[in-house]
């Protein structure tokens, strides 16, 4: 497999820094960079780490070949181009696994290498983690709101075509059931879903006017009676009648994409039951977010389709993570001007929990040190090894394992942590640092 | 050049619709699909069309090869796979040029082909246009707020790594001066910018502590005195002293990335002037959006760097465009249930303007009809031919031409149209339809 080239998903200043650092030797100093979010999006109670697997995949394609070097010839000097030609990340990366919860200050990723090797990865690492974690964090709230009902991710058209693929992956990690996005199914194995749009019904219009029954018949002929028919192109009540007449009471489902979804779900459920279609499922879609999903909890809805709100992070389209140099040749370093203070020194993280499993505190402490006292509460180390000597470690968690991990992690939150309303982080972060 | 394969940036339901439509012949009916936004993001006064060029580029890569067909074998039947193998879009596309303003209902793109050929493009077309137009629409407000001062786009790290490239392109279309994103420079020729981050200064920490002067000296050595030094890692006043001592009064610029940027810009300007560095420019960055840019209008700022707010569309990360079937074999069609009414029939659009050039009204009328009466005001047709028989037409506007077009279009807005505050669309849309 030839990996996609990812080297140019980089900010120009990383190359100019490498250029300057090669001249005075700083390039070769041993450094630790850490990724963390200073805060959660306003009112959010937890974040979900997503994208780690994509970061590791992207490392393999971070190479400067002839095509890339030609494009950079105007930007940096010949020595830097030579160095870039040989570039292979050779350091180590530890981090939170995908599907792990995170809180303000959690050291989500720690990159250890020379200055030049590690600084080059800043933009790529942040692009992936900021995007994917924003989507997964929003998705986890929607999954929580939906309870046991499945959610179909169908937001591709509302975001950049490649971001759509990553969004579908992050949504699946967060517990959504399936995606409309073909490439997410191909590349990541996310289960696919989707049957028809209004255009299909409208395309069956003839000289005599609309012919919804012809559209339904064609769909059932192609996809079987287990398919889901979209019943709200014209009149929903008539649409349901047409659907059952055409497909029979064994019809898999009907979808409603507009109107007051709660009222319509009740009406359609009653109508389906009257027609004898007791097992025909009701799928609702149309501008759903976590609040709208929660509001439908008492209604006879069998599945949700979500789009815009998912791919835009439901108001928080980026996770606000930064990539900061924290240690140089064993010396802790930190920016000291104004409001953006960082805490110097490489860090580790543990999470304490009661015997019931409910988590209590995120504890950030110096890397290599002992876990601080927790008054007897058990703790779990949060970082795992991801990359050693530039190569992914064996047995990294799969996407499905990350999905399972998050499902367990959500259960570990204090009860108020799953609230959809605005609140504080579900657990405090303790910085047990010098 | 081998185009990127774009066929899988598609929702599954488009394939299932094609499958069903092939069986009953609907696949081959002559159709028109239109792209439009029902409304602008809340309070916005205009939108900016962006992504059209990327849509046309992506068409060339919309092919189902063995790799794609293998992945789809579980989803659709053999006849559909055969049809997909031969798929080439063979229809025509007209649309608003990139850099054109748009308003609610503007028919931004009209796709004419068979049902099956055109329905397949829905997701890809919308992903590109919704993303790029959201970014360009936000960027145009920032450019307006900045007046004649250049803006450097530096938001790559806050969005998906591929969306970052498209964002840089859209920002340049909207009038930003340059980008930090290397791939946007390589692929689209957007001017590149960027010098150094705090990590570079921090990396020059030794056993005796920080050494900002060593960092500055290394940067000037590599990049020349015309470079921009980042002066807010430790103490800004000392940073400016160090910068001028190291680089001399010919230093190109200093960047401030934190704190109260207005107060700091004044202080630093006075300090630079005192030191004799009258031509050293001040670049400010750090959580800037159009409002913060406008608030700095009276301060001695020479350039802005914007990131998060740009790539997230400054509160409106997607443009809300839809792709609707409006005509089948010459018959106008429209969804008729609930609140999502569409207007059937293929449409054209013109914009009227006073003799001063100030625009008055967006007029949507039946395609092929005459432009409705405007009381003597001159009108401009808004759609241009983009694709004929599946191939891009010759002489399509370049990115730079789109950029120039938008600069002119912004001048044509009524004076209140450039307001940053929440308001109504700058001009009304008149639907002169049957």
CSV table of N, CA, C and O in Angstrom, one decimal, chain B residues 82-179:
chain,number,residue,atom,x,y,z
B,82,UNK,N,-21.7,-2.5,-13.5
B,82,UNK,CA,-21.3,-2.4,-14.9
B,82,UNK,C,-21.5,-0.9,-15.4
B,82,UNK,O,-20.7,-0.3,-16.1
B,83,UNK,N,-22.7,-0.4,-15.0
B,83,UNK,CA,-23.0,1.0,-15.4
B,83,UNK,C,-22.0,2.0,-14.7
B,83,UNK,O,-21.5,2.9,-15.4
B,84,UNK,N,-21.6,1.7,-13.5
B,84,UNK,CA,-20.7,2.6,-12.8
B,84,UNK,C,-19.3,2.5,-13.5
B,84,UNK,O,-18.6,3.5,-13.6
B,85,UNK,N,-18.9,1.3,-13.9
B,85,UNK,CA,-17.6,1.2,-14.5
B,85,UNK,C,-17.4,2.1,-15.8
B,85,UNK,O,-16.4,2.6,-16.0
B,86,UNK,N,-18.6,2.3,-16.5
B,86,UNK,CA,-18.5,3.2,-17.7
B,86,UNK,C,-18.9,4.6,-17.4
B,86,UNK,O,-18.9,5.4,-18.3
B,87,UNK,N,-19.1,4.9,-16.1
B,87,UNK,CA,-19.6,6.3,-15.8
B,87,UNK,C,-18.6,7.4,-16.2
B,87,UNK,O,-17.5,7.4,-15.8
B,88,UNK,N,-19.2,8.3,-17.0
B,88,UNK,CA,-18.5,9.6,-17.2
B,88,UNK,C,-19.7,10.6,-17.2
B,88,UNK,O,-20.7,10.4,-17.9
B,89,UNK,N,-19.5,11.7,-16.5
B,89,UNK,CA,-20.5,12.7,-16.6
B,89,UNK,C,-20.5,13.3,-18.0
B,89,UNK,O,-19.4,13.7,-18.4
B,90,UNK,N,-21.6,13.3,-18.6
B,90,UNK,CA,-21.7,13.7,-20.0
B,90,UNK,C,-22.6,14.9,-20.2
B,90,UNK,O,-22.8,15.3,-21.4
B,91,UNK,N,-23.0,15.5,-19.1
B,91,UNK,CA,-24.0,16.6,-19.2
B,91,UNK,C,-23.4,18.0,-19.2
B,91,UNK,O,-22.2,18.2,-19.5
B,92,UNK,N,-24.2,19.0,-18.9
B,92,UNK,CA,-23.7,20.3,-18.8
B,92,UNK,C,-23.9,20.9,-17.4
B,92,UNK,O,-24.8,20.5,-16.7
B,93,UNK,N,-23.0,21.9,-17.1
B,93,UNK,CA,-23.2,22.6,-15.8
B,93,UNK,C,-23.0,24.1,-16.1
B,93,UNK,O,-22.1,24.5,-16.8
B,94,UNK,N,-23.9,24.8,-15.5
B,94,UNK,CA,-23.8,26.3,-15.5
B,94,UNK,C,-23.8,26.7,-14.1
B,94,UNK,O,-24.3,26.0,-13.2
B,95,UNK,N,-23.2,27.9,-13.8
B,95,UNK,CA,-23.3,28.3,-12.4
B,95,UNK,C,-22.7,29.7,-12.2
B,95,UNK,O,-22.1,30.3,-13.1
B,96,UNK,N,-22.8,30.2,-11.0
B,96,UNK,CA,-22.2,31.4,-10.6
B,96,UNK,C,-20.7,31.2,-10.6
B,96,UNK,O,-20.2,30.1,-10.2
B,97,UNK,N,-20.0,32.2,-11.0
B,97,UNK,CA,-18.5,32.1,-11.0
B,97,UNK,C,-18.0,32.2,-9.6
B,97,UNK,O,-18.6,32.7,-8.7
B,98,UNK,N,-16.8,31.6,-9.4
B,98,UNK,CA,-16.2,31.8,-8.1
B,98,UNK,C,-15.9,33.3,-7.8
B,98,UNK,O,-15.4,34.0,-8.7
B,99,UNK,N,-16.2,33.7,-6.6
B,99,UNK,CA,-16.0,35.1,-6.2
B,99,UNK,C,-17.3,35.9,-6.4
B,99,UNK,O,-17.3,37.1,-6.1
B,100,UNK,N,-18.4,35.2,-6.9
B,100,UNK,CA,-19.6,35.9,-7.1
B,100,UNK,C,-20.3,36.0,-5.7
B,100,UNK,O,-20.2,35.0,-4.9
B,101,UNK,N,-21.1,37.0,-5.5
B,101,UNK,CA,-21.9,37.1,-4.3
B,101,UNK,C,-23.1,36.2,-4.5
B,101,UNK,O,-23.5,35.9,-5.7
B,102,UNK,N,-23.7,35.6,-3.4
B,102,UNK,CA,-25.0,35.0,-3.6
B,102,UNK,C,-25.9,35.3,-2.4
B,102,UNK,O,-25.4,35.8,-1.4
B,103,UNK,N,-27.2,35.1,-2.6
B,103,UNK,CA,-28.2,35.5,-1.7
B,103,UNK,C,-29.2,34.3,-1.6
B,103,UNK,O,-29.1,33.3,-2.3
B,104,UNK,N,-30.2,34.4,-0.7
B,104,UNK,CA,-31.1,33.2,-0.5
B,104,UNK,C,-31.8,32.9,-1.9
B,104,UNK,O,-32.3,33.8,-2.5
B,105,UNK,N,-31.7,31.6,-2.2
B,105,UNK,CA,-32.3,31.2,-3.5
B,105,UNK,C,-31.5,31.3,-4.7
B,105,UNK,O,-31.9,30.8,-5.8
B,106,UNK,N,-30.4,32.0,-4.7
B,106,UNK,CA,-29.5,32.1,-5.9
B,106,UNK,C,-29.2,30.7,-6.4
B,106,UNK,O,-28.7,29.8,-5.7
B,107,UNK,N,-29.5,30.4,-7.7
B,107,UNK,CA,-29.2,29.1,-8.3
B,107,UNK,C,-27.7,29.1,-8.7
B,107,UNK,O,-27.2,29.3,-9.8
B,108,UNK,N,-26.9,28.7,-7.7
B,108,UNK,CA,-25.4,28.8,-7.7
B,108,UNK,C,-24.9,27.8,-8.8
B,108,UNK,O,-23.8,28.1,-9.4
B,109,UNK,N,-25.5,26.6,-8.9
B,109,UNK,CA,-25.1,25.7,-9.9
B,109,UNK,C,-26.3,25.0,-10.5
B,109,UNK,O,-27.2,24.6,-9.7
B,110,UNK,N,-26.3,24.8,-11.8
B,110,UNK,CA,-27.3,24.0,-12.5
B,110,UNK,C,-26.7,22.8,-13.2
B,110,UNK,O,-25.8,23.1,-14.1
B,111,UNK,N,-27.1,21.6,-12.9
B,111,UNK,CA,-26.5,20.4,-13.5
B,111,UNK,C,-27.5,19.8,-14.3
B,111,UNK,O,-28.6,19.4,-13.8
B,112,UNK,N,-27.3,19.6,-15.6
B,112,UNK,CA,-28.2,19.0,-16.5
B,112,UNK,C,-27.6,17.8,-17.1
B,112,UNK,O,-26.6,17.8,-17.7
B,113,UNK,N,-28.4,16.7,-17.0
B,113,UNK,CA,-27.9,15.4,-17.5
B,113,UNK,C,-29.0,14.4,-17.3
B,113,UNK,O,-30.2,14.8,-17.0
B,114,UNK,N,-28.7,13.1,-17.5
B,114,UNK,CA,-29.7,12.1,-17.1
B,114,UNK,C,-29.8,12.1,-15.6
B,114,UNK,O,-28.9,12.5,-14.9
B,115,UNK,N,-30.9,11.5,-15.1
B,115,UNK,CA,-31.1,11.4,-13.6
B,115,UNK,C,-29.9,10.7,-13.0
B,115,UNK,O,-29.3,11.2,-12.0
B,116,UNK,N,-29.5,9.5,-13.5
B,116,UNK,CA,-28.5,8.7,-12.9
B,116,UNK,C,-27.1,9.5,-12.9
B,116,UNK,O,-26.4,9.5,-11.9
B,117,UNK,N,-26.8,10.1,-14.0
B,117,UNK,CA,-25.5,10.8,-14.1
B,117,UNK,C,-25.5,12.0,-13.2
B,117,UNK,O,-24.4,12.2,-12.6
B,118,UNK,N,-26.6,12.7,-13.0
B,118,UNK,CA,-26.5,13.9,-12.2
B,118,UNK,C,-26.7,13.6,-10.7
B,118,UNK,O,-26.1,14.3,-9.9
B,119,UNK,N,-27.5,12.6,-10.4
B,119,UNK,CA,-27.8,12.4,-9.0
B,119,UNK,C,-26.6,11.9,-8.3
B,119,UNK,O,-26.4,12.2,-7.1
B,120,UNK,N,-25.7,11.2,-9.0
B,120,UNK,CA,-24.4,10.7,-8.4
B,120,UNK,C,-23.5,11.8,-7.9
B,120,UNK,O,-22.7,11.6,-7.0
B,121,UNK,N,-23.7,13.0,-8.4
B,121,UNK,CA,-22.7,14.1,-8.1
B,121,UNK,C,-23.2,14.9,-6.8
B,121,UNK,O,-22.4,15.8,-6.4
B,122,UNK,N,-24.3,14.6,-6.3
B,122,UNK,CA,-24.9,15.4,-5.2
B,122,UNK,C,-23.9,15.7,-4.1
B,122,UNK,O,-23.7,16.8,-3.7
B,123,UNK,N,-23.4,14.6,-3.5
B,123,UNK,CA,-22.6,14.8,-2.3
B,123,UNK,C,-21.3,15.5,-2.6
B,123,UNK,O,-20.9,16.4,-1.8
B,124,UNK,N,-20.6,15.1,-3.6
B,124,UNK,CA,-19.4,15.7,-4.0
B,124,UNK,C,-19.5,17.2,-4.2
B,124,UNK,O,-18.8,18.1,-3.7
B,125,UNK,N,-20.5,17.6,-5.0
B,125,UNK,CA,-20.8,19.0,-5.3
B,125,UNK,C,-21.1,19.8,-4.1
B,125,UNK,O,-20.5,20.9,-3.8
B,126,UNK,N,-22.0,19.2,-3.2
B,126,UNK,CA,-22.3,19.9,-2.0
B,126,UNK,C,-21.2,20.0,-1.0
B,126,UNK,O,-21.0,21.1,-0.4
B,127,UNK,N,-20.4,19.0,-0.9
B,127,UNK,CA,-19.3,19.0,0.1
B,127,UNK,C,-18.4,20.1,-0.3
B,127,UNK,O,-18.0,20.9,0.6
B,128,UNK,N,-18.0,20.2,-1.5
B,128,UNK,CA,-17.1,21.3,-2.0
B,128,UNK,C,-17.7,22.7,-1.8
B,128,UNK,O,-17.0,23.5,-1.2
B,129,UNK,N,-18.9,22.8,-2.4
B,129,UNK,CA,-19.4,24.2,-2.3
B,129,UNK,C,-19.8,24.6,-0.9
B,129,UNK,O,-19.6,25.8,-0.5
B,130,UNK,N,-20.4,23.7,-0.1
B,130,UNK,CA,-20.7,24.1,1.2
B,130,UNK,C,-19.5,24.5,2.1
B,130,UNK,O,-19.5,25.4,2.9
B,131,UNK,N,-18.4,23.7,1.9
B,131,UNK,CA,-17.3,24.0,2.7
B,131,UNK,C,-16.6,25.3,2.2
B,131,UNK,O,-16.4,26.3,2.9
B,132,UNK,N,-16.3,25.3,0.9
B,132,UNK,CA,-15.5,26.5,0.4
B,132,UNK,C,-16.2,27.8,0.5
B,132,UNK,O,-15.7,28.8,0.8
B,133,UNK,N,-17.5,27.7,0.2
B,133,UNK,CA,-18.3,29.0,0.3
B,133,UNK,C,-18.5,29.5,1.7
B,133,UNK,O,-18.5,30.7,2.0
B,134,UNK,N,-18.6,28.6,2.7
B,134,UNK,CA,-18.6,29.0,4.1
B,134,UNK,C,-17.3,29.7,4.5
B,134,UNK,O,-17.4,30.8,5.2
B,135,UNK,N,-16.2,29.2,4.1
B,135,UNK,CA,-14.9,29.8,4.4
B,135,UNK,C,-14.8,31.1,3.7
B,135,UNK,O,-14.4,32.1,4.3
B,136,UNK,N,-15.1,31.2,2.4
B,136,UNK,CA,-14.9,32.4,1.7
B,136,UNK,C,-15.9,33.5,2.2
B,136,UNK,O,-15.5,34.7,2.2
B,137,UNK,N,-17.1,33.1,2.6
B,137,UNK,CA,-18.0,34.1,3.1
B,137,UNK,C,-17.6,34.7,4.4
B,137,UNK,O,-17.7,35.9,4.5
B,138,UNK,N,-17.0,33.9,5.2
B,138,UNK,CA,-16.4,34.5,6.5
B,138,UNK,C,-15.2,35.3,6.2
B,138,UNK,O,-15.0,36.4,6.7
B,139,UNK,N,-14.3,34.8,5.3
B,139,UNK,CA,-13.1,35.5,4.9
B,139,UNK,C,-13.3,36.9,4.4
B,139,UNK,O,-12.6,37.8,4.7
B,140,UNK,N,-14.4,37.0,3.5
B,140,UNK,CA,-14.7,38.3,2.9
B,140,UNK,C,-15.0,39.3,3.9
B,140,UNK,O,-14.7,40.5,3.8
B,141,UNK,N,-15.7,38.9,5.0
B,141,UNK,CA,-16.0,39.8,6.1
B,141,UNK,C,-14.7,40.3,6.8
B,141,UNK,O,-14.5,41.4,7.2
B,142,UNK,N,-13.8,39.4,7.0
B,142,UNK,CA,-12.5,39.7,7.6
B,142,UNK,C,-11.7,40.6,6.8
B,142,UNK,O,-11.1,41.6,7.3
B,143,UNK,N,-11.7,40.4,5.5
B,143,UNK,CA,-10.9,41.2,4.5
B,143,UNK,C,-11.5,42.6,4.5
B,143,UNK,O,-10.8,43.6,4.6
B,144,UNK,N,-12.8,42.7,4.6
B,144,UNK,CA,-13.5,44.0,4.6
B,144,UNK,C,-13.1,44.7,5.9
B,144,UNK,O,-12.8,45.9,5.9
B,145,UNK,N,-13.1,44.0,7.0
B,145,UNK,CA,-12.8,44.6,8.3
B,145,UNK,C,-11.3,45.1,8.3
B,145,UNK,O,-11.0,46.1,9.0
B,146,UNK,N,-10.5,44.4,7.6
B,146,UNK,CA,-9.0,44.7,7.7
B,146,UNK,C,-8.7,45.9,6.8
B,146,UNK,O,-7.6,46.5,6.9
B,147,UNK,N,-9.6,46.3,5.9
B,147,UNK,CA,-9.3,47.4,5.0
B,147,UNK,C,-8.1,47.1,4.1
B,147,UNK,O,-8.1,46.0,3.5
B,148,UNK,N,-7.2,47.9,4.0
B,148,UNK,CA,-6.0,47.7,3.1
B,148,UNK,C,-4.9,46.9,3.8
B,148,UNK,O,-3.9,46.6,3.1
B,149,UNK,N,-5.1,46.5,5.0
B,149,UNK,CA,-4.0,45.7,5.7
B,149,UNK,C,-4.1,44.2,5.3
B,149,UNK,O,-5.2,43.7,5.3
B,150,UNK,N,-3.0,43.6,5.0
B,150,UNK,CA,-3.1,42.2,4.5
B,150,UNK,C,-3.4,41.3,5.7
B,150,UNK,O,-3.0,41.5,6.8
B,151,UNK,N,-4.0,40.2,5.3
B,151,UNK,CA,-4.3,39.1,6.3
B,151,UNK,C,-3.6,37.8,5.8
B,151,UNK,O,-3.7,37.4,4.7
B,152,UNK,N,-2.9,37.2,6.8
B,152,UNK,CA,-2.2,35.9,6.5
B,152,UNK,C,-3.2,34.9,7.1
B,152,UNK,O,-3.5,34.9,8.3
B,153,UNK,N,-3.5,33.9,6.2
B,153,UNK,CA,-4.3,32.8,6.7
B,153,UNK,C,-3.4,31.7,7.3
B,153,UNK,O,-2.5,31.2,6.7
B,154,UNK,N,-3.7,31.4,8.6
B,154,UNK,CA,-2.9,30.4,9.3
B,154,UNK,C,-3.7,29.5,10.1
B,154,UNK,O,-3.4,29.1,11.3
B,155,UNK,N,-4.8,29.0,9.6
B,155,UNK,CA,-5.7,28.2,10.3
B,155,UNK,C,-5.6,26.7,10.1
B,155,UNK,O,-6.4,25.9,10.7
B,156,UNK,N,-4.6,26.2,9.4
B,156,UNK,CA,-4.6,24.8,9.0
B,156,UNK,C,-4.7,23.9,10.2
B,156,UNK,O,-5.4,22.8,10.1
B,157,UNK,N,-4.1,24.2,11.3
B,157,UNK,CA,-4.1,23.3,12.4
B,157,UNK,C,-5.5,23.1,13.1
B,157,UNK,O,-5.6,22.3,14.0
B,158,UNK,N,-6.4,24.0,12.8
B,158,UNK,CA,-7.7,23.9,13.4
B,158,UNK,C,-8.8,23.2,12.6
B,158,UNK,O,-9.9,23.3,13.0
B,159,UNK,N,-8.4,22.7,11.5
B,159,UNK,CA,-9.4,22.0,10.6
B,159,UNK,C,-8.7,20.7,10.0
B,159,UNK,O,-7.5,20.6,10.1
B,160,UNK,N,-9.6,19.9,9.5
B,160,UNK,CA,-9.1,18.7,8.8
B,160,UNK,C,-7.9,19.0,7.8
B,160,UNK,O,-8.0,20.0,7.2
B,161,UNK,N,-7.0,18.1,7.7
B,161,UNK,CA,-5.8,18.5,7.0
B,161,UNK,C,-6.0,18.8,5.5
B,161,UNK,O,-5.3,19.6,4.9
B,162,UNK,N,-7.0,18.2,4.9
B,162,UNK,CA,-7.4,18.5,3.5
B,162,UNK,C,-8.3,19.7,3.4
B,162,UNK,O,-8.2,20.5,2.5
B,163,UNK,N,-9.2,19.8,4.4
B,163,UNK,CA,-10.0,21.0,4.4
B,163,UNK,C,-9.1,22.3,4.6
B,163,UNK,O,-9.5,23.3,4.1
B,164,UNK,N,-8.0,22.1,5.2
B,164,UNK,CA,-7.1,23.2,5.4
B,164,UNK,C,-6.6,23.8,4.1
B,164,UNK,O,-6.5,25.0,3.9
B,165,UNK,N,-6.3,22.9,3.1
B,165,UNK,CA,-5.8,23.3,1.8
B,165,UNK,C,-6.9,24.1,1.1
B,165,UNK,O,-6.7,25.2,0.5
B,166,UNK,N,-8.1,23.6,1.2
B,166,UNK,CA,-9.3,24.2,0.5
B,166,UNK,C,-9.6,25.5,1.2
B,166,UNK,O,-10.0,26.5,0.6
B,167,UNK,N,-9.4,25.6,2.5
B,167,UNK,CA,-9.7,26.8,3.3
B,167,UNK,C,-8.7,27.9,2.8
B,167,UNK,O,-9.1,29.1,2.7
B,168,UNK,N,-7.5,27.5,2.7
B,168,UNK,CA,-6.5,28.5,2.3
B,168,UNK,C,-6.8,29.1,0.9
B,168,UNK,O,-6.7,30.3,0.6
B,169,UNK,N,-7.3,28.2,0.0
B,169,UNK,CA,-7.7,28.6,-1.4
B,169,UNK,C,-8.9,29.6,-1.3
B,169,UNK,O,-8.9,30.6,-1.9
B,170,UNK,N,-9.9,29.2,-0.5
B,170,UNK,CA,-11.1,30.0,-0.4
B,170,UNK,C,-10.7,31.4,0.3
B,170,UNK,O,-11.3,32.4,-0.1
B,171,UNK,N,-9.8,31.4,1.2
B,171,UNK,CA,-9.4,32.6,1.9
B,171,UNK,C,-8.7,33.6,0.9
B,171,UNK,O,-8.9,34.8,0.9
B,172,UNK,N,-7.9,33.0,0.1
B,172,UNK,CA,-7.2,33.8,-1.0
B,172,UNK,C,-8.2,34.3,-2.0
B,172,UNK,O,-8.1,35.5,-2.3
B,173,UNK,N,-9.1,33.5,-2.4
B,173,UNK,CA,-10.2,34.0,-3.3
B,173,UNK,C,-10.9,35.2,-2.7
B,173,UNK,O,-11.2,36.2,-3.4
B,174,UNK,N,-11.1,35.1,-1.4
B,174,UNK,CA,-11.8,36.2,-0.7
B,174,UNK,C,-11.0,37.4,-0.4
B,174,UNK,O,-11.5,38.4,0.2
B,175,UNK,N,-9.7,37.4,-0.7
B,175,UNK,CA,-8.9,38.6,-0.6
B,175,UNK,C,-7.8,38.5,0.4
B,175,UNK,O,-7.0,39.5,0.6
B,176,UNK,N,-7.7,37.4,1.1
B,176,UNK,CA,-6.5,37.3,2.1
B,176,UNK,C,-5.3,37.3,1.2
B,176,UNK,O,-5.3,36.9,0.1
B,177,UNK,N,-4.2,37.7,1.9
B,177,UNK,CA,-2.9,37.9,1.1
B,177,UNK,C,-2.1,36.7,0.9
B,177,UNK,O,-1.4,36.5,-0.1
B,178,UNK,N,-2.1,35.8,1.9
B,178,UNK,CA,-1.2,34.7,1.9
B,178,UNK,C,-1.7,33.6,2.8
B,178,UNK,O,-2.6,33.8,3.6
B,179,UNK,N,-1.0,32.5,2.8
B,179,UNK,CA,-1.3,31.3,3.7
B,179,UNK,C,-0.1,30.7,4.3
B,179,UNK,O,1.0,30.7,3.7
